[in-house]
Coordinates of C-alpha atoms in Angstrom, one line a residue:
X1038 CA 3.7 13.5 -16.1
X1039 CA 4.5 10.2 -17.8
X1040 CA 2.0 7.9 -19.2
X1041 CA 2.6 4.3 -19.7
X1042 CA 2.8 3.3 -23.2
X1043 CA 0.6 0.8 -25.6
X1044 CA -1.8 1.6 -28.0
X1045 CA -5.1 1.0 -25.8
X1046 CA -3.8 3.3 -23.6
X1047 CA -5.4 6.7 -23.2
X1048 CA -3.2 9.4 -21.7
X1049 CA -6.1 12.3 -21.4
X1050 CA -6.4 14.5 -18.2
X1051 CA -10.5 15.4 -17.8
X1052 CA -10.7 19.0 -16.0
X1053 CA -14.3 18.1 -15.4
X1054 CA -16.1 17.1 -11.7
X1055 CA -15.9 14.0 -10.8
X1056 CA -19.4 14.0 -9.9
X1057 CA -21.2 14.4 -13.2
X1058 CA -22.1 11.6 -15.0
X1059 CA -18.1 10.0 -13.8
X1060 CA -19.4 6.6 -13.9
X1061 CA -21.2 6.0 -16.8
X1062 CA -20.5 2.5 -18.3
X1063 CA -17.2 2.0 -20.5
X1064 CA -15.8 -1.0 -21.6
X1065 CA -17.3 -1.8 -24.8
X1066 CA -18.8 -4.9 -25.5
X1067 CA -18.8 -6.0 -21.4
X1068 CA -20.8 -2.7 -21.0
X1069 CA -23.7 -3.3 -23.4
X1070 CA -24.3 -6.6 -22.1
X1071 CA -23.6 -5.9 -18.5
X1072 CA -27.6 -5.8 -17.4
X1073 CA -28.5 -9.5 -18.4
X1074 CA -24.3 -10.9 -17.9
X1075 CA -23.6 -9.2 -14.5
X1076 CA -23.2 -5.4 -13.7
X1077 CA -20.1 -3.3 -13.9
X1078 CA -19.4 -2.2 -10.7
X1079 CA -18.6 1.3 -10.1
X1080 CA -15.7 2.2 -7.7
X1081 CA -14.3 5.5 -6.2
X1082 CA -10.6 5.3 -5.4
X1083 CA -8.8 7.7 -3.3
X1084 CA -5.6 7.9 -4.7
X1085 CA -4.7 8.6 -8.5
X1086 CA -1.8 6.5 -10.3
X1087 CA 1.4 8.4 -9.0
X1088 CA 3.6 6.3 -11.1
X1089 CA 1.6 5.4 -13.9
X1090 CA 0.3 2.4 -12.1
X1091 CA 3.4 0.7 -12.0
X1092 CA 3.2 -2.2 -10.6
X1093 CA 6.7 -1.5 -8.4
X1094 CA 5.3 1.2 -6.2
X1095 CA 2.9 2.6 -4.4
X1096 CA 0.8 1.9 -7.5
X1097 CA 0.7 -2.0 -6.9
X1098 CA -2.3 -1.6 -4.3
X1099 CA -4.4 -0.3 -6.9
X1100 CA -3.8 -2.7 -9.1
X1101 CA -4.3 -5.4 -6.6
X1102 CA -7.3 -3.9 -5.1
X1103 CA -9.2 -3.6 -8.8
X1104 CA -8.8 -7.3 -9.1
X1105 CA -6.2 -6.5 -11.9
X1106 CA -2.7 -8.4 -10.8
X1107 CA -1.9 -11.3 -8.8
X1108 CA 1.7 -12.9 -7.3
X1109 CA 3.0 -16.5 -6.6
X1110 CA 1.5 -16.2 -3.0
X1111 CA -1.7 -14.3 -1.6
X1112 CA -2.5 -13.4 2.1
X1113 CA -4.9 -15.3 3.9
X1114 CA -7.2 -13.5 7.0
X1115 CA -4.5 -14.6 9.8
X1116 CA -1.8 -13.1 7.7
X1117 CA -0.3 -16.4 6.6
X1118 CA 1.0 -16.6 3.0
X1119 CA -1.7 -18.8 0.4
X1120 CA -1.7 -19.7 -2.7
X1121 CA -2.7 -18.2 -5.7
X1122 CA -0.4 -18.6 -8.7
X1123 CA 1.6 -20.9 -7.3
X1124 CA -0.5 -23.6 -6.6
X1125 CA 2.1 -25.0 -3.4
X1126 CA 6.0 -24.6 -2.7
X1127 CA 8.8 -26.2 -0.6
X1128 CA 11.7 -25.1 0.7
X1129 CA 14.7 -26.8 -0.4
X1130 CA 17.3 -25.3 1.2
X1131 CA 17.8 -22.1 3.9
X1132 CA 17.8 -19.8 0.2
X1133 CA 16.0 -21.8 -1.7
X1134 CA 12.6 -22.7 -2.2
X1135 CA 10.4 -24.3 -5.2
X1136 CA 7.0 -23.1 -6.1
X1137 CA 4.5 -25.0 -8.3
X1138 CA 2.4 -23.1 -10.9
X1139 CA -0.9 -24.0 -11.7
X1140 CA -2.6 -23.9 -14.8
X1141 CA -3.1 -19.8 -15.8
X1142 CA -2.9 -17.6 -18.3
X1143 CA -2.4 -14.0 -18.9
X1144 CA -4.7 -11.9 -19.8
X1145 CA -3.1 -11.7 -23.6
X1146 CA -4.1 -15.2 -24.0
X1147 CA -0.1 -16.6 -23.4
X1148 CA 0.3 -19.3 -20.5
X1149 CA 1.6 -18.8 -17.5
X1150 CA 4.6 -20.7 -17.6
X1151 CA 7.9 -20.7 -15.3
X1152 CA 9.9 -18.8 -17.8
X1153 CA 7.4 -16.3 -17.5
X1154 CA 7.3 -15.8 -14.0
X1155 CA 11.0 -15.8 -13.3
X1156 CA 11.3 -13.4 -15.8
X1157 CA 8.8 -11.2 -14.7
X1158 CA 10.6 -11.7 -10.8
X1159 CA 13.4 -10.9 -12.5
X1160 CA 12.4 -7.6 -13.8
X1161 CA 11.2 -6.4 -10.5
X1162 CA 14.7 -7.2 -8.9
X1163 CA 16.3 -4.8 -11.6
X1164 CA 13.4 -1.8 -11.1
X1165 CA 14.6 1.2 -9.8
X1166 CA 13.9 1.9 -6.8
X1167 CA 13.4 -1.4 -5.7
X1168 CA 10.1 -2.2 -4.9
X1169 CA 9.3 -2.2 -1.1
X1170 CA 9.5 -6.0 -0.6
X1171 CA 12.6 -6.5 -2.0
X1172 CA 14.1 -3.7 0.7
X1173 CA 17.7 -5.4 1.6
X1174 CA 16.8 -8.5 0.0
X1175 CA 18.5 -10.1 -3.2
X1176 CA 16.7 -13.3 -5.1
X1177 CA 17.3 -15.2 -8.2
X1178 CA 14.4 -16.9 -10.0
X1179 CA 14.7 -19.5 -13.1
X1180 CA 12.5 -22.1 -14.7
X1181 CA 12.8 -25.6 -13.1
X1182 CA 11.2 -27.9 -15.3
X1183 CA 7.3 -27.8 -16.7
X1184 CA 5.9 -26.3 -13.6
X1185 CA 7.8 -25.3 -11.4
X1186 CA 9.7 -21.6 -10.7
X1187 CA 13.1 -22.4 -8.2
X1188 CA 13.5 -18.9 -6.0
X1189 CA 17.0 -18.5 -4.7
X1190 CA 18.0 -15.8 -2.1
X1191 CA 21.2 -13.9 -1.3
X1192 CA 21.0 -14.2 2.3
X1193 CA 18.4 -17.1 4.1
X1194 CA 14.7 -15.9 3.8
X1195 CA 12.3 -17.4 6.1
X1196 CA 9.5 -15.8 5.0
X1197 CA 9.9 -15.2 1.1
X1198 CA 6.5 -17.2 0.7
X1199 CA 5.3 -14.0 2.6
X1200 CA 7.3 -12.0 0.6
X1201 CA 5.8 -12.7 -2.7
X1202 CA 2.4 -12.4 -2.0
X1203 CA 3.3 -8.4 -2.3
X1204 CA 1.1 -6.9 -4.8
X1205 CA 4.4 -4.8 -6.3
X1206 CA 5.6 -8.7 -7.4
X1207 CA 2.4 -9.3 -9.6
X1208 CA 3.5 -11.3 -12.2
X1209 CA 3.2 -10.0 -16.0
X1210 CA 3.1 -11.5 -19.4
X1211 CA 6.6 -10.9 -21.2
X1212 CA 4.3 -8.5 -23.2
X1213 CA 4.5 -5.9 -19.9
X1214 CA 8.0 -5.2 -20.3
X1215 CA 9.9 -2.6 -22.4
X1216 CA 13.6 -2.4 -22.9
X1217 CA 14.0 0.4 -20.2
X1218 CA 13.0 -1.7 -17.3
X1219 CA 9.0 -0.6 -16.9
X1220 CA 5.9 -2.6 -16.7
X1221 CA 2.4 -1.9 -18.5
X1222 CA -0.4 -3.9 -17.1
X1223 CA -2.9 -2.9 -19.4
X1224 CA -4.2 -6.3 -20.9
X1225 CA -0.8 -8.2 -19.4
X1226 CA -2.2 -9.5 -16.0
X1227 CA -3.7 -12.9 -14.5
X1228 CA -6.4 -12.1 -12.3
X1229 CA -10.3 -11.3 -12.7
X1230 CA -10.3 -8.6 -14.1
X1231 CA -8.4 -7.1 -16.8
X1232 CA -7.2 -3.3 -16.9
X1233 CA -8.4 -2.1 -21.0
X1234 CA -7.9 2.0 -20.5
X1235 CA -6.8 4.3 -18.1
X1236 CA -7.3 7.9 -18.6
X1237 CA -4.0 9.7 -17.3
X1238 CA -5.0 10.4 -13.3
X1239 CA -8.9 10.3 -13.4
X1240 CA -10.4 7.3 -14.5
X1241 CA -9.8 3.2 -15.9
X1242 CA -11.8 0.9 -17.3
X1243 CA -11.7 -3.2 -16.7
X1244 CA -13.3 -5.7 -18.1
X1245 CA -13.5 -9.2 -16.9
X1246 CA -11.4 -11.8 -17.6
X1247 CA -13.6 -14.7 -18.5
X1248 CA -10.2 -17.2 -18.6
X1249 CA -9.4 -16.8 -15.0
X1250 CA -8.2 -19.7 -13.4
X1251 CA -10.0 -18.6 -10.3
X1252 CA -13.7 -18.8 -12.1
X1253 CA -15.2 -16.4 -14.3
X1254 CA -16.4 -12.9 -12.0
X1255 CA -19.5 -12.3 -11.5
X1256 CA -19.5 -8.5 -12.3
X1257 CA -18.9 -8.0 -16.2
X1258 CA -16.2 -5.2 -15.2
X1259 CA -15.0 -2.2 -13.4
X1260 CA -15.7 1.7 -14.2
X1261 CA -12.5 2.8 -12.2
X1262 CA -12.8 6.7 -10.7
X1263 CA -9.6 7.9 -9.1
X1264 CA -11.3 10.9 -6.8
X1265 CA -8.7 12.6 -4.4
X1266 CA -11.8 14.4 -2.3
X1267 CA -12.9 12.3 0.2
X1268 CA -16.1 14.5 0.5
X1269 CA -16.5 14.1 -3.6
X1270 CA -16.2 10.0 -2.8
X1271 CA -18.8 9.8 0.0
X1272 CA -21.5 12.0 -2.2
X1273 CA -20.8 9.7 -5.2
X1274 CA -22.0 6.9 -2.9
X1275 CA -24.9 8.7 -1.3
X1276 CA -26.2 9.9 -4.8
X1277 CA -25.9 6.6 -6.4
X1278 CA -22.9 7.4 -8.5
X1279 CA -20.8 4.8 -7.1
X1280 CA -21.2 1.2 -5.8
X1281 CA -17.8 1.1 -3.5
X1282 CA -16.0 4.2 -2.3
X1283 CA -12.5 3.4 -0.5
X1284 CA -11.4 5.6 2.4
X1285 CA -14.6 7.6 3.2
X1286 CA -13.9 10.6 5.9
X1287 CA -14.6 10.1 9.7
X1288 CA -16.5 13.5 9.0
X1289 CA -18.7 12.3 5.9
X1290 CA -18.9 8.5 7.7
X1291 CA -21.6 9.5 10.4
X1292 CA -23.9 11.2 7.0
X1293 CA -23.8 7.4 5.4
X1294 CA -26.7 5.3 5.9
X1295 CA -25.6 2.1 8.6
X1296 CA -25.5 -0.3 5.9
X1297 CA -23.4 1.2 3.4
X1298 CA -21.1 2.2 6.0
X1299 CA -17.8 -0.5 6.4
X1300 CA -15.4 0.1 9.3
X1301 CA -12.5 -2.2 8.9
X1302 CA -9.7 -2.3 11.8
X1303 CA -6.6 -2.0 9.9
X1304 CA -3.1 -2.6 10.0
X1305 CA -2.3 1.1 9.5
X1306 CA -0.8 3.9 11.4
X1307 CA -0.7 7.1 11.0
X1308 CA 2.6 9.2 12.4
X1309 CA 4.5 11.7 12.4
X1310 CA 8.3 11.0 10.4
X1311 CA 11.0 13.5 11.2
X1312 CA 14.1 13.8 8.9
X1313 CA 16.7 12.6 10.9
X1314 CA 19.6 13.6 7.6
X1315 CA 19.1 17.3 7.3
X1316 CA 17.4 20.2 8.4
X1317 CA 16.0 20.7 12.5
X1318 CA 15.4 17.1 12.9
X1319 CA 19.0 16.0 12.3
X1320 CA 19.3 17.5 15.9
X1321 CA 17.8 13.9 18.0
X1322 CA 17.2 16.6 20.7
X1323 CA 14.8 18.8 18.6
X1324 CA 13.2 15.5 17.8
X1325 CA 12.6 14.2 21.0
X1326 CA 11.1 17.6 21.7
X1327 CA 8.7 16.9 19.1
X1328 CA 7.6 13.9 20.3
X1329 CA 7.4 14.9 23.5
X1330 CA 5.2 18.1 22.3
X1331 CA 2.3 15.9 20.5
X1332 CA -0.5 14.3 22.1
X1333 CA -1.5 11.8 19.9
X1334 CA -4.7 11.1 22.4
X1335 CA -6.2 14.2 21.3
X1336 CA -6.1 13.0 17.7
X1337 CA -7.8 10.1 18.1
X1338 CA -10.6 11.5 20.2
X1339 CA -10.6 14.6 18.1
X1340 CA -9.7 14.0 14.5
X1341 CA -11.0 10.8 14.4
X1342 CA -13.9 10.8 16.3
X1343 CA -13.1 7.4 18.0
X1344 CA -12.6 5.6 14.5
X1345 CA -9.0 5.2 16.0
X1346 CA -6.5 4.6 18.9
X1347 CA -4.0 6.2 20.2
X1348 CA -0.6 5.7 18.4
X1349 CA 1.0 2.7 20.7
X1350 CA 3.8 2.1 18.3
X1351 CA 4.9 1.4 14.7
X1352 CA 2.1 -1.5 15.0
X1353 CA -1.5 -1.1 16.5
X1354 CA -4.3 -3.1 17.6
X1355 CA -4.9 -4.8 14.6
X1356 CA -1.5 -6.5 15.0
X1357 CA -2.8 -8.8 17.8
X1358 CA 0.2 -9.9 18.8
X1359 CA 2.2 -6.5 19.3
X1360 CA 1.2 -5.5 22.4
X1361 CA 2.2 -8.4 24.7
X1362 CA 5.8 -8.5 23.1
X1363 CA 6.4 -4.4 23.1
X1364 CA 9.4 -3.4 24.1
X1365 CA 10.3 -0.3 26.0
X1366 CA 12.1 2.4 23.5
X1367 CA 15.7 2.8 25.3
X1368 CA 18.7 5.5 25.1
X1369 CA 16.5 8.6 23.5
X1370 CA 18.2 12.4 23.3
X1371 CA 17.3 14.4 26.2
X1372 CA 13.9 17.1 24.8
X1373 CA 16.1 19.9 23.4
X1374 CA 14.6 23.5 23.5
X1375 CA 13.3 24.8 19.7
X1376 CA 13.7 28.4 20.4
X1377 CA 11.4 29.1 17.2
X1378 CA 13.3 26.7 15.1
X1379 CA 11.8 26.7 11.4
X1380 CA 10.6 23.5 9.7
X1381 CA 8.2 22.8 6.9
X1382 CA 5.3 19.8 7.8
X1383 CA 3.4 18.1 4.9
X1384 CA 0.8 15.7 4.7
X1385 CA -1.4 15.0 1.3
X1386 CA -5.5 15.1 1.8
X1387 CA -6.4 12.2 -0.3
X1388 CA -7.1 10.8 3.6
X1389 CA -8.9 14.0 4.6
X1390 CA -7.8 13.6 7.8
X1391 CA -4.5 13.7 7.2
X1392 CA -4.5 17.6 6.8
X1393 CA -6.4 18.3 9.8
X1394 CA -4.0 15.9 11.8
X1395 CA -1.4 17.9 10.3
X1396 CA -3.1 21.2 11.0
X1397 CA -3.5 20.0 15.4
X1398 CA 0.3 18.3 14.7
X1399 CA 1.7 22.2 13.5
X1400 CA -0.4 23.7 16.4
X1401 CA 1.1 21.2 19.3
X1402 CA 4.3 22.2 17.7
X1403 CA 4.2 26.0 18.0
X1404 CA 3.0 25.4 21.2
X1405 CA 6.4 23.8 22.5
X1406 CA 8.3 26.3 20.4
X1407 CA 9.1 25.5 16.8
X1408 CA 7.5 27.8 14.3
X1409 CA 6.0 25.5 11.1
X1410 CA 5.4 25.7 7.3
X1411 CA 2.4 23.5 6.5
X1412 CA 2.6 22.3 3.2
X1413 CA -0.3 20.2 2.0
X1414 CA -0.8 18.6 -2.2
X1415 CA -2.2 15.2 -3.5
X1416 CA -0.3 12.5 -3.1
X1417 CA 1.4 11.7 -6.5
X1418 CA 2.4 14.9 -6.6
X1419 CA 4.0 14.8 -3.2
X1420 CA 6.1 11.4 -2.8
X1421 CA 8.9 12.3 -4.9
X1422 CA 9.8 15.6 -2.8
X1423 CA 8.9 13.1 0.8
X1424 CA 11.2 10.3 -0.8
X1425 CA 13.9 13.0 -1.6
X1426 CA 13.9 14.7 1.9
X1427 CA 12.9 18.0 1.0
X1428 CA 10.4 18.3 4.5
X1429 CA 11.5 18.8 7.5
X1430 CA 8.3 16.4 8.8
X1431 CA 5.8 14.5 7.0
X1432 CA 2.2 13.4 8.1
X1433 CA 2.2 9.4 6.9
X1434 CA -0.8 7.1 6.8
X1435 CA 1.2 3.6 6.0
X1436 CA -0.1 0.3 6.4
X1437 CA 2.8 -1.5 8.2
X1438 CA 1.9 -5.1 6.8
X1439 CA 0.7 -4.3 3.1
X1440 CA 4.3 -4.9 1.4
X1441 CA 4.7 -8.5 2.4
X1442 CA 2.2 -9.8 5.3
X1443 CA 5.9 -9.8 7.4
X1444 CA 6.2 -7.2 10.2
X1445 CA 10.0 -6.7 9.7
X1446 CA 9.3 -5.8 6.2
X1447 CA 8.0 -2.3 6.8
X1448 CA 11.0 -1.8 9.3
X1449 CA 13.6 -2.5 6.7
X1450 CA 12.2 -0.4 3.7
X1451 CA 11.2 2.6 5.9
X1452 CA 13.5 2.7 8.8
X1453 CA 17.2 1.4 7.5
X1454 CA 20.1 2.7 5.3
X1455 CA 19.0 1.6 2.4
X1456 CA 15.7 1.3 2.7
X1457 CA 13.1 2.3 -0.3
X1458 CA 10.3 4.4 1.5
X1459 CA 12.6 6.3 3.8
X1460 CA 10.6 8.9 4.4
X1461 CA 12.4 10.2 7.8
X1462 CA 15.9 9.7 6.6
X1463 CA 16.7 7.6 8.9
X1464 CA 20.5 6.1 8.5
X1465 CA 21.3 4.4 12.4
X1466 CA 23.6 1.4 12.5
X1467 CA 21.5 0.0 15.8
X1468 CA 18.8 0.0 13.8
X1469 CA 19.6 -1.9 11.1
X1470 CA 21.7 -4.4 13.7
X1471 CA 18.6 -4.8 15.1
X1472 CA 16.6 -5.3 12.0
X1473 CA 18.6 -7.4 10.4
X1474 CA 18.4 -9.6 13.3
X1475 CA 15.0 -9.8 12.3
X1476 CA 15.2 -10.6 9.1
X1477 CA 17.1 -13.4 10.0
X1478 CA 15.2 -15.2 12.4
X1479 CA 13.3 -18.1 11.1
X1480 CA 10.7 -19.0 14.2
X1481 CA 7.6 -17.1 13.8
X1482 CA 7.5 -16.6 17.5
X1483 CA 10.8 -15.4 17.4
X1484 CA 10.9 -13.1 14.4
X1485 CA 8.2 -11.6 15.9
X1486 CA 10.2 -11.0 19.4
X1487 CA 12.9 -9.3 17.1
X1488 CA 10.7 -7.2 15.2
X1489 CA 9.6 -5.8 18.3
X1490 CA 12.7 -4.9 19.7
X1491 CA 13.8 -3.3 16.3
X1492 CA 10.6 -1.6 16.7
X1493 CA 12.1 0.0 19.9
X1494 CA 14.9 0.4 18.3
X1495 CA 13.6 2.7 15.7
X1496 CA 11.4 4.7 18.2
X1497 CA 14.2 5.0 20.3
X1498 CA 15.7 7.8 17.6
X1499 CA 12.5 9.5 17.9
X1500 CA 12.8 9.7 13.9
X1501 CA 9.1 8.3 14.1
X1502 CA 6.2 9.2 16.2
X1503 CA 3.0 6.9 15.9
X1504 CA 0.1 8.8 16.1
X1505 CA -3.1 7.2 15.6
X1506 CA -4.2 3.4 14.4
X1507 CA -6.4 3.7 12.2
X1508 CA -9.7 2.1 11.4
X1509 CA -11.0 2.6 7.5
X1510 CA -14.3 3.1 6.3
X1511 CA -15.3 1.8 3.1
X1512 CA -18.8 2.9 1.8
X1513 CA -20.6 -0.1 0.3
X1514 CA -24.1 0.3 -1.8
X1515 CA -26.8 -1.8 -0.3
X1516 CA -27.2 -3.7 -3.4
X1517 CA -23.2 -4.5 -3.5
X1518 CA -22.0 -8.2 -2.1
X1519 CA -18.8 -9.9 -1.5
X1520 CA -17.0 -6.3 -1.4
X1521 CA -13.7 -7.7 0.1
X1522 CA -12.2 -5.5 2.8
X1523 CA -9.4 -6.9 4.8
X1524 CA -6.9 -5.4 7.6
X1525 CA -3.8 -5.2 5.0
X1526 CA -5.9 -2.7 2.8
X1527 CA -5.1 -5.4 -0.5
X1528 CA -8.0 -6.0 -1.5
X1529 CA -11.6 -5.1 -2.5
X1530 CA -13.4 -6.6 -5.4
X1531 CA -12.6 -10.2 -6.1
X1532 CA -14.7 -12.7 -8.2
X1533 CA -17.8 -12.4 -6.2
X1534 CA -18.1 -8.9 -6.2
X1535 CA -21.2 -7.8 -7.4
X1536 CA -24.3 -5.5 -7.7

């Protein structure tokens, strides 16, 4: 495993429980003082840094979470982009738009200026692979004057506002950047709270940021734990271990007490992706036998408990608008017959229920005839392998708005040619007709319309088979407020998080 450079770094792997004595105070100076200048707060997260929290992957919602990066835009509660370092923007032209900085500065002491921030865009366009938000799109960003940052895109964008708010286009100091194209965030980011140590996979330490242009927090910082077992999270709540625990099990949720217990509806399915390049799932047949053999009822009743619905589609319920503007999947393959055809399913169990949907997915499976390989490991060290197409089928929780607050986003990084988190292969010129229809259309109400029938589009290849909407639970201490917890799964302690 790599680590991310920087002397403050710490690069050590603990073999130790997580349990035992895993959040006592660091932080130096902000943890001797925390009891009379705000408590450090104590979180449990559920998935360890798989790229050396990188702020271009699936590493950016850690950061963004912790209070650590922000971007140009934010999201507000209806989804609509906000602002946050760009104080407004305008759109000047169908690719170009000017955004306005406000006063900041990083957490190195430099100021935010435009040069800055189009240099840190810049980098982001040249990471490899691209982050999520950037799917299919090309943007230029330069200084334009004292304040302001001038955003120019390759094709018209009517949502780039949108698109920036993405936590994998936080914006660095110049300090963040190496000559080989990565980005440390230790001690380089603008918001709250400011990342001083991260120990490999199992722990980081924040302090607070008392410069932050968005007020001073009122927790003195962060004692980070990165604790794959959802079991091991909800017991570090319980026993007083941990002030916030993200993505407590439907089995533990029912042992919390009512008032530490947070259920959020989210903008997250759960489903089933099928390779649709190599292996049995190349044959569309074989995988509209697959989704003809799963019952994704009996998940959410089962699995679930009721802490989720029925998979309707690539969105759910907490989409509000989905529903009234589905449209009916057309031209699918005819069920073919698996006569014991061999595939390999994995999931990863830092959702627990992910390996239990698996385990009911494999059995519905065998049922209709294919004989299955279950494969099951912790996330970082599975996405590589899922990325490169080595499964046959893959159990993914995704949140279909987290990349940029646009629906059509998700569609063109997961579903098309050249799409970044491909996870089911999926290479079908309808579909990228139909989602680059989408990514065209301007009108809210219309983009919308479009997404929906690319939606169709996709599940018409049956390379994607939605089975439950999910609704998290986050375990909050009764002494915790302003814990932020928000359908697109970006957030969690802000500025008025405290204990």
């Amino acid at each position: 495993m790599r680590f991310p450079r920087g002397p403050r770094l710490l690069a050590a792997l603990l073999a130790t429980p997580l349990l035992a004595g895993c959040f006592a105070s660091g932080g130096g100076d902000g943890a001797a003082t925390g009891a009379r200048d705000g408590s450090r707060l104590r979180v449990a997260l559920a998935f360890p840094p798989a790229e050396n929290l990188s702020p271009y992957g699936a590493d950016a919602t850690i950061l963004s979470r912790l209070g650590v990066t922000e971007g140009l835009t934010a999201l507000d509660a209806n989804g609509a982009a906000a602002p946050a370092l760009a104080a407004s923007w305008r759109r000047e032209d169908d690719r170009t738009w000017l955004f306005t900085l406000r006063e900041a500065e990083f957490q190195d002491g430099t100021e935010v200026t435009p040069a800055a921030v189009a240099a840190a865009l810049t980098h982001a366009t040249e990471a490899r692979p691209a982050p999520a938000a950037l799917s299919g799109v090309t943007l230029t960003a330069e200084a334009a004057g004292d304040t302001g940052v001038r955003v120019t895109t390759g094709a018209p964008d009517p949502v780039l506002p949108l698109r920036l708010s993405s936590p994998s286009l936080a914006v660095l100091s110049p300090k963040a950047y190496d000559d080989k194209g990565a980005a440390d965030p230790v001690g380089t980011a603008t918001g709250p709270f400011e990342l001083t140590r991260v120990n490999g996979t199992t722990s980081a330490d924040l302090d607070r940021f008392d410069d932050y242009w968005g007020g001073r927090a009122q927790a003195s910082g962060i004692d980070a734990r990165f604790i794959a077992d959802g079991t091991a999270r909800a017991n570090a709540l319980r026993t007083g271990e941990a002030d916030l625990a993200e993505a407590i099990p439907v089995a533990q949720a029912a042992g919390l007490d009512a008032d530490t217990r947070r259920e959020t509806a989210t903008t997250r399915t759960t489903s089933l992706l099928l390779n649709a390049r190599s292996g049995v799932f190349e044959d569309a047949s074989l995988r509209a036998a697959a989704r003809a053999a799963v019952d994704t009822s009996a998940l959410a009743k089962g699995v679930y408990e009721g802490h989720a619905d029925a998979g309707a589609g690539i969105y759910g319920p907490a989409v509000t608008w989905a529903e009234g503007k589905r449209v009916r999947p057309a031209g699918r393959a005819r069920a073919g017959r698996p006569a014991g055809a061999s595939l390999t399913l994995a999931t990863y169990d830092n959702r627990p229920e992910l390996p239990e949907v698996a385990q009911v997915v494999k059995q519905q499976l065998e049922k209709a005839g294919f004989t299955v390989r279950l494969e099951v490991r912790e996330y970082s060290r599975l996405e590589s392998d899922a990325l490169a197409g080595s499964f046959d089928a893959f159990v993914l929780a995704r949140n279909t708005l987290v990349d940029t607050g646009d629906p059509v986003a998700v569609l063109a990084s997961d579903y098309t040619c050249d799409g970044g988190y491909n996870i089911a292969q999926l290479c079908d010129t309808t579909v990228d007709r139909a989602v680059a229809k989408a990514e065209g259309t301007a009108d809210p109400g219309e983009r919308q319309d479009a997404a929906m029938a690319a939606e169709a589009a996709i599940l018409g290849t049956d390379a994607v088979v939605p089975l439950v909407h999910q609704r998290v639970v986050t375990g909050v201490a009764g002494a915790v407020r302003g814990a932020l917890l928000d359908p697109y799964e970006r957030t969690l302690v802000g500025t008025g998080t405290r204990r």
